[in-house]
Amino acid sequence: MEQQIAQDTTPIFQRIKDYLLGEIAAGRWKEGDVVPSEQALVRQFGVSRMTVNRAVRELTAEQVLTRRQGSGTYVAPQKYQATLVEIRSIADEIRARGHRHRSGLHLLEQARASELLALQFALAHGQPLFHSVIVHFENEVPIQVEDRWVNPACAPDYLAEDFSAITPNEHLMKAAPLQSASYSIEALPAPRDIAAMLAIGPRQCCLVLKRKTHALGQIASVVTMWHPGQLYQFTGKVG
């Protein structure tokens, strides 16, 4: 086993972290479940207690695991974070935590602006808009459904982009650098389609961020981002 691990370029402690995260993401270990002891992980991976301890300690610091004195180590309630003061790509947010980002494209189309969207974009009713629906994953856990409408005048190549390699936010920041933004946050029950994409129960509470961005003197995008309420929190800092 040690030889197999040594042949991998990933540090051993990171492989142990990835294993633990993978079991949680797959649902084999749920919130409140006890995870294998450090001694059991030492035997399983054939490594030192110090290596296992580092993996468990880092996951505890990242609030993925929680330790109870004299009882063991458990899966902690998961709270993924997003900052509000600075608009960042969700992929950057996830990578900054040392986790893996993946996106799944559910819809990419051109559509006509409804009356409500036309009002939001300050365009005439029926004007063409680009529309995308993407699910973002953190370590294979779905944490955001991004439902975005885009002004073609600000990002004419939007429909040609590969959104498995770049996020809509990253594309828009290059095509039409941000001038300003406004947003609101509310708690809403998940519609059935959103619940399915987030792998949660229908009507389960979500934190919903709605944001409108301005670029090139126009409204560039209107986006609604759904996050499972039990997994997510928003943070911010000014000054």
GROMACS .gro file of C-alpha atoms in nm:
model
  239
    1MET     CA    1   0.000   0.000   0.000
    2GLU     CA    2   0.282   0.243   0.090
    3GLN     CA    3   0.446   0.183  -0.249
    4GLN     CA    4   0.117   0.254  -0.428
    5ILE     CA    5   0.075   0.580  -0.235
    6ALA     CA    6   0.437   0.682  -0.295
    7GLN     CA    7   0.390   0.654  -0.671
    8ASP     CA    8   0.116   0.920  -0.659
    9THR     CA    9   0.237   1.279  -0.682
   10THR     CA   10  -0.042   1.393  -0.446
   11PRO     CA   11   0.086   1.428  -0.085
   12ILE     CA   12  -0.022   1.136   0.131
   13PHE     CA   13  -0.210   1.352   0.382
   14GLN     CA   14  -0.406   1.509   0.091
   15ARG     CA   15  -0.502   1.165  -0.039
   16ILE     CA   16  -0.641   1.082   0.304
   17LYS     CA   17  -0.832   1.411   0.307
   18ASP     CA   18  -0.968   1.338  -0.041
   19TYR     CA   19  -1.079   0.993   0.074
   20LEU     CA   20  -1.265   1.133   0.375
   21LEU     CA   21  -1.422   1.412   0.167
   22GLY     CA   22  -1.522   1.162  -0.100
   23GLU     CA   23  -1.705   0.941   0.150
   24ILE     CA   24  -1.896   1.245   0.279
   25ALA     CA   25  -1.975   1.372  -0.072
   26ALA     CA   26  -2.101   1.027  -0.174
   27GLY     CA   27  -2.338   1.026   0.123
   28ARG     CA   28  -2.184   0.721   0.287
   29TRP     CA   29  -2.104   0.937   0.590
   30LYS     CA   30  -2.365   1.195   0.680
   31GLU     CA   31  -2.375   1.484   0.925
   32GLY     CA   32  -2.325   1.349   1.277
   33ASP     CA   33  -2.177   1.014   1.165
   34VAL     CA   34  -1.857   0.900   1.331
   35VAL     CA   35  -1.560   0.860   1.095
   36PRO     CA   36  -1.288   0.595   1.128
   37SER     CA   37  -1.040   0.653   1.409
   38GLU     CA   38  -0.691   0.777   1.331
   39GLN     CA   39  -0.555   0.434   1.419
   40ALA     CA   40  -0.795   0.272   1.171
   41LEU     CA   41  -0.683   0.515   0.900
   42VAL     CA   42  -0.318   0.440   0.983
   43ARG     CA   43  -0.386   0.071   0.918
   44GLN     CA   44  -0.593   0.138   0.606
   45PHE     CA   45  -0.338   0.364   0.435
   46GLY     CA   46  -0.021   0.215   0.582
   47VAL     CA   47   0.115   0.554   0.690
   48SER     CA   48   0.227   0.721   1.011
   49ARG     CA   49  -0.009   0.848   1.280
   50MET     CA   50   0.135   1.198   1.223
   51THR     CA   51   0.027   1.194   0.856
   52VAL     CA   52  -0.327   1.084   0.942
   53ASN     CA   53  -0.345   1.340   1.222
   54ARG     CA   54  -0.257   1.621   0.982
   55ALA     CA   55  -0.536   1.520   0.742
   56VAL     CA   56  -0.795   1.498   1.020
   57ARG     CA   57  -0.669   1.819   1.185
   58GLU     CA   58  -0.697   2.017   0.860
   59LEU     CA   59  -1.048   1.889   0.789
   60THR     CA   60  -1.144   1.986   1.144
   61ALA     CA   61  -1.004   2.336   1.091
   62GLU     CA   62  -1.202   2.356   0.765
   63GLN     CA   63  -1.519   2.261   0.961
   64VAL     CA   64  -1.570   1.943   0.760
   65LEU     CA   65  -1.511   1.729   1.069
   66THR     CA   66  -1.562   1.795   1.439
   67ARG     CA   67  -1.384   1.628   1.729
   68ARG     CA   68  -1.555   1.539   2.057
   69GLN     CA   69  -1.322   1.479   2.348
   70GLY     CA   70  -1.328   1.116   2.454
   71SER     CA   71  -1.588   1.027   2.191
   72GLY     CA   72  -1.432   1.044   1.846
   73THR     CA   73  -1.441   1.243   1.522
   74TYR     CA   74  -1.768   1.314   1.346
   75VAL     CA   75  -1.895   1.467   1.022
   76ALA     CA   76  -1.967   1.832   1.100
   77PRO     CA   77  -2.263   2.032   0.969
   78GLN     CA   78  -2.130   2.159   0.637
   79LYS     CA   79  -2.138   2.536   0.580
   80TYR     CA   80  -1.981   2.650   0.253
   81GLN     CA   81  -1.910   3.022   0.234
   82ALA     CA   82  -1.934   3.298  -0.023
   83THR     CA   83  -1.817   3.656   0.017
   84LEU     CA   84  -2.053   3.939  -0.070
   85VAL     CA   85  -1.842   4.254  -0.065
   86GLU     CA   86  -1.609   4.125  -0.337
   87ILE     CA   87  -1.762   3.961  -0.642
   88ARG     CA   88  -1.556   3.651  -0.709
   89SER     CA   89  -1.598   3.346  -0.926
   90ILE     CA   90  -1.742   3.057  -0.727
   91ALA     CA   91  -1.457   2.846  -0.867
   92ASP     CA   92  -1.206   3.082  -0.701
   93GLU     CA   93  -1.401   3.066  -0.373
   94ILE     CA   94  -1.385   2.688  -0.376
   95ARG     CA   95  -1.019   2.664  -0.476
   96ALA     CA   96  -0.928   2.913  -0.203
   97ARG     CA   97  -1.059   2.655   0.046
   98GLY     CA   98  -0.832   2.392  -0.108
   99HIS     CA   99  -1.130   2.207  -0.258
  100ARG     CA  100  -1.221   2.094  -0.608
  101HIS     CA  101  -1.467   2.282  -0.828
  102ARG     CA  102  -1.673   2.124  -1.103
  103SER     CA  103  -1.967   2.261  -1.297
  104GLY     CA  104  -2.253   2.090  -1.477
  105LEU     CA  105  -2.426   2.274  -1.762
  106HIS     CA  106  -2.804   2.221  -1.767
  107LEU     CA  107  -2.908   2.490  -2.015
  108LEU     CA  108  -2.745   2.731  -2.259
  109GLU     CA  109  -2.972   2.915  -2.501
  110GLN     CA  110  -3.085   3.239  -2.661
  111ALA     CA  111  -3.434   3.349  -2.561
  112ARG     CA  112  -3.662   3.649  -2.584
  113ALA     CA  113  -3.684   3.886  -2.288
  114SER     CA  114  -4.007   3.858  -2.094
  115GLU     CA  115  -4.170   4.176  -1.968
  116LEU     CA  116  -4.002   4.134  -1.629
  117LEU     CA  117  -3.657   4.066  -1.778
  118ALA     CA  118  -3.694   4.352  -2.026
  119LEU     CA  119  -3.766   4.582  -1.732
  120GLN     CA  120  -3.465   4.451  -1.538
  121PHE     CA  121  -3.233   4.497  -1.836
  122ALA     CA  122  -3.391   4.826  -1.947
  123LEU     CA  123  -3.452   4.670  -2.291
  124ALA     CA  124  -3.757   4.639  -2.512
  125HIS     CA  125  -3.988   4.343  -2.455
  126GLY     CA  126  -3.883   4.051  -2.678
  127GLN     CA  127  -3.520   4.155  -2.720
  128PRO     CA  128  -3.280   3.857  -2.736
  129LEU     CA  129  -3.097   3.755  -2.419
  130PHE     CA  130  -2.858   3.469  -2.342
  131HIS     CA  131  -2.964   3.227  -2.070
  132SER     CA  132  -2.762   2.965  -1.881
  133VAL     CA  133  -2.836   2.730  -1.593
  134ILE     CA  134  -2.529   2.574  -1.428
  135VAL     CA  135  -2.481   2.363  -1.116
  136HIS     CA  136  -2.156   2.420  -0.926
  137PHE     CA  137  -2.003   2.141  -0.716
  138GLU     CA  138  -1.754   2.158  -0.429
  139ASN     CA  139  -1.577   1.824  -0.383
  140GLU     CA  140  -1.868   1.670  -0.579
  141VAL     CA  141  -2.131   1.822  -0.347
  142PRO     CA  142  -2.378   2.046  -0.538
  143ILE     CA  143  -2.372   2.383  -0.361
  144GLN     CA  144  -2.511   2.631  -0.613
  145VAL     CA  145  -2.757   2.649  -0.901
  146GLU     CA  146  -2.669   2.955  -1.109
  147ASP     CA  147  -2.959   3.077  -1.327
  148ARG     CA  148  -2.815   3.364  -1.531
  149TRP     CA  149  -2.948   3.597  -1.803
  150VAL     CA  150  -2.691   3.793  -2.003
  151ASN     CA  151  -2.709   4.098  -2.229
  152PRO     CA  152  -2.559   3.994  -2.569
  153ALA     CA  153  -2.430   4.347  -2.621
  154CYS     CA  154  -2.195   4.296  -2.325
  155ALA     CA  155  -2.088   3.937  -2.397
  156PRO     CA  156  -2.154   3.848  -2.762
  157ASP     CA  157  -1.955   3.521  -2.742
  158TYR     CA  158  -2.136   3.389  -2.433
  159LEU     CA  159  -2.311   3.100  -2.609
  160ALA     CA  160  -1.983   2.977  -2.761
  161GLU     CA  161  -1.803   2.951  -2.426
  162ASP     CA  162  -1.709   2.617  -2.266
  163PHE     CA  163  -1.854   2.651  -1.917
  164SER     CA  164  -1.690   2.333  -1.796
  165ALA     CA  165  -1.357   2.516  -1.823
  166ILE     CA  166  -1.458   2.868  -1.719
  167THR     CA  167  -1.742   3.011  -1.509
  168PRO     CA  168  -1.989   3.267  -1.645
  169ASN     CA  169  -1.851   3.516  -1.392
  170GLU     CA  170  -1.498   3.470  -1.526
  171HIS     CA  171  -1.617   3.507  -1.887
  172LEU     CA  172  -1.812   3.823  -1.811
  173MET     CA  173  -1.525   3.981  -1.618
  174LYS     CA  174  -1.311   3.946  -1.932
  175ALA     CA  175  -1.576   4.045  -2.185
  176ALA     CA  176  -1.728   4.334  -1.988
  177PRO     CA  177  -1.534   4.442  -1.676
  178LEU     CA  178  -1.765   4.510  -1.384
  179GLN     CA  179  -1.865   4.870  -1.311
  180SER     CA  180  -2.115   4.815  -1.029
  181ALA     CA  181  -2.355   4.558  -0.886
  182SER     CA  182  -2.662   4.535  -0.667
  183TYR     CA  183  -2.793   4.228  -0.486
  184SER     CA  184  -3.049   4.093  -0.244
  185ILE     CA  185  -3.062   3.777  -0.029
  186GLU     CA  186  -3.366   3.585   0.089
  187ALA     CA  187  -3.461   3.241   0.218
  188LEU     CA  188  -3.695   3.054  -0.017
  189PRO     CA  189  -3.823   2.696  -0.047
  190ALA     CA  190  -3.658   2.513  -0.336
  191PRO     CA  191  -3.877   2.452  -0.643
  192ARG     CA  192  -3.876   2.091  -0.756
  193ASP     CA  193  -3.625   2.143  -1.041
  194ILE     CA  194  -3.384   2.336  -0.819
  195ALA     CA  195  -3.414   2.076  -0.542
  196ALA     CA  196  -3.330   1.799  -0.789
  197MET     CA  197  -3.018   1.981  -0.910
  198LEU     CA  198  -2.902   2.046  -0.551
  199ALA     CA  199  -2.986   1.689  -0.441
  200ILE     CA  200  -3.211   1.814  -0.159
  201GLY     CA  201  -3.575   1.756  -0.070
  202PRO     CA  202  -3.847   1.955  -0.249
  203ARG     CA  203  -3.942   2.274  -0.065
  204GLN     CA  204  -3.627   2.255   0.149
  205CYS     CA  205  -3.507   2.602   0.246
  206CYS     CA  206  -3.245   2.766   0.024
  207LEU     CA  207  -3.040   3.083   0.055
  208VAL     CA  208  -3.106   3.273  -0.266
  209LEU     CA  209  -2.876   3.549  -0.388
  210LYS     CA  210  -3.012   3.770  -0.667
  211ARG     CA  211  -2.759   3.999  -0.832
  212LYS     CA  212  -2.762   4.252  -1.115
  213THR     CA  213  -2.431   4.364  -1.265
  214HIS     CA  214  -2.352   4.672  -1.473
  215ALA     CA  215  -2.078   4.696  -1.738
  216LEU     CA  216  -2.004   4.902  -2.048
  217GLY     CA  217  -2.271   5.149  -1.936
  218GLN     CA  218  -2.543   4.878  -1.952
  219ILE     CA  219  -2.695   4.606  -1.740
  220ALA     CA  220  -2.473   4.308  -1.821
  221SER     CA  221  -2.639   4.023  -1.634
  222VAL     CA  222  -2.918   3.927  -1.397
  223VAL     CA  223  -2.849   3.612  -1.198
  224THR     CA  224  -3.029   3.409  -0.934
  225MET     CA  225  -2.810   3.173  -0.731
  226TRP     CA  226  -2.971   2.900  -0.520
  227HIS     CA  227  -2.777   2.744  -0.230
  228PRO     CA  228  -2.892   2.464   0.006
  229GLY     CA  229  -2.963   2.644   0.333
  230GLN     CA  230  -2.813   2.377   0.557
  231LEU     CA  231  -2.481   2.382   0.368
  232TYR     CA  232  -2.419   2.748   0.297
  233GLN     CA  233  -2.352   3.082   0.461
  234PHE     CA  234  -2.262   3.426   0.327
  235THR     CA  235  -1.980   3.627   0.482
  236GLY     CA  236  -1.846   3.974   0.426
  237LYS     CA  237  -1.606   4.231   0.563
  238VAL     CA  238  -1.574   4.604   0.513
  239GLY     CA  239  -1.262   4.799   0.613
   0.00000   0.00000   0.00000
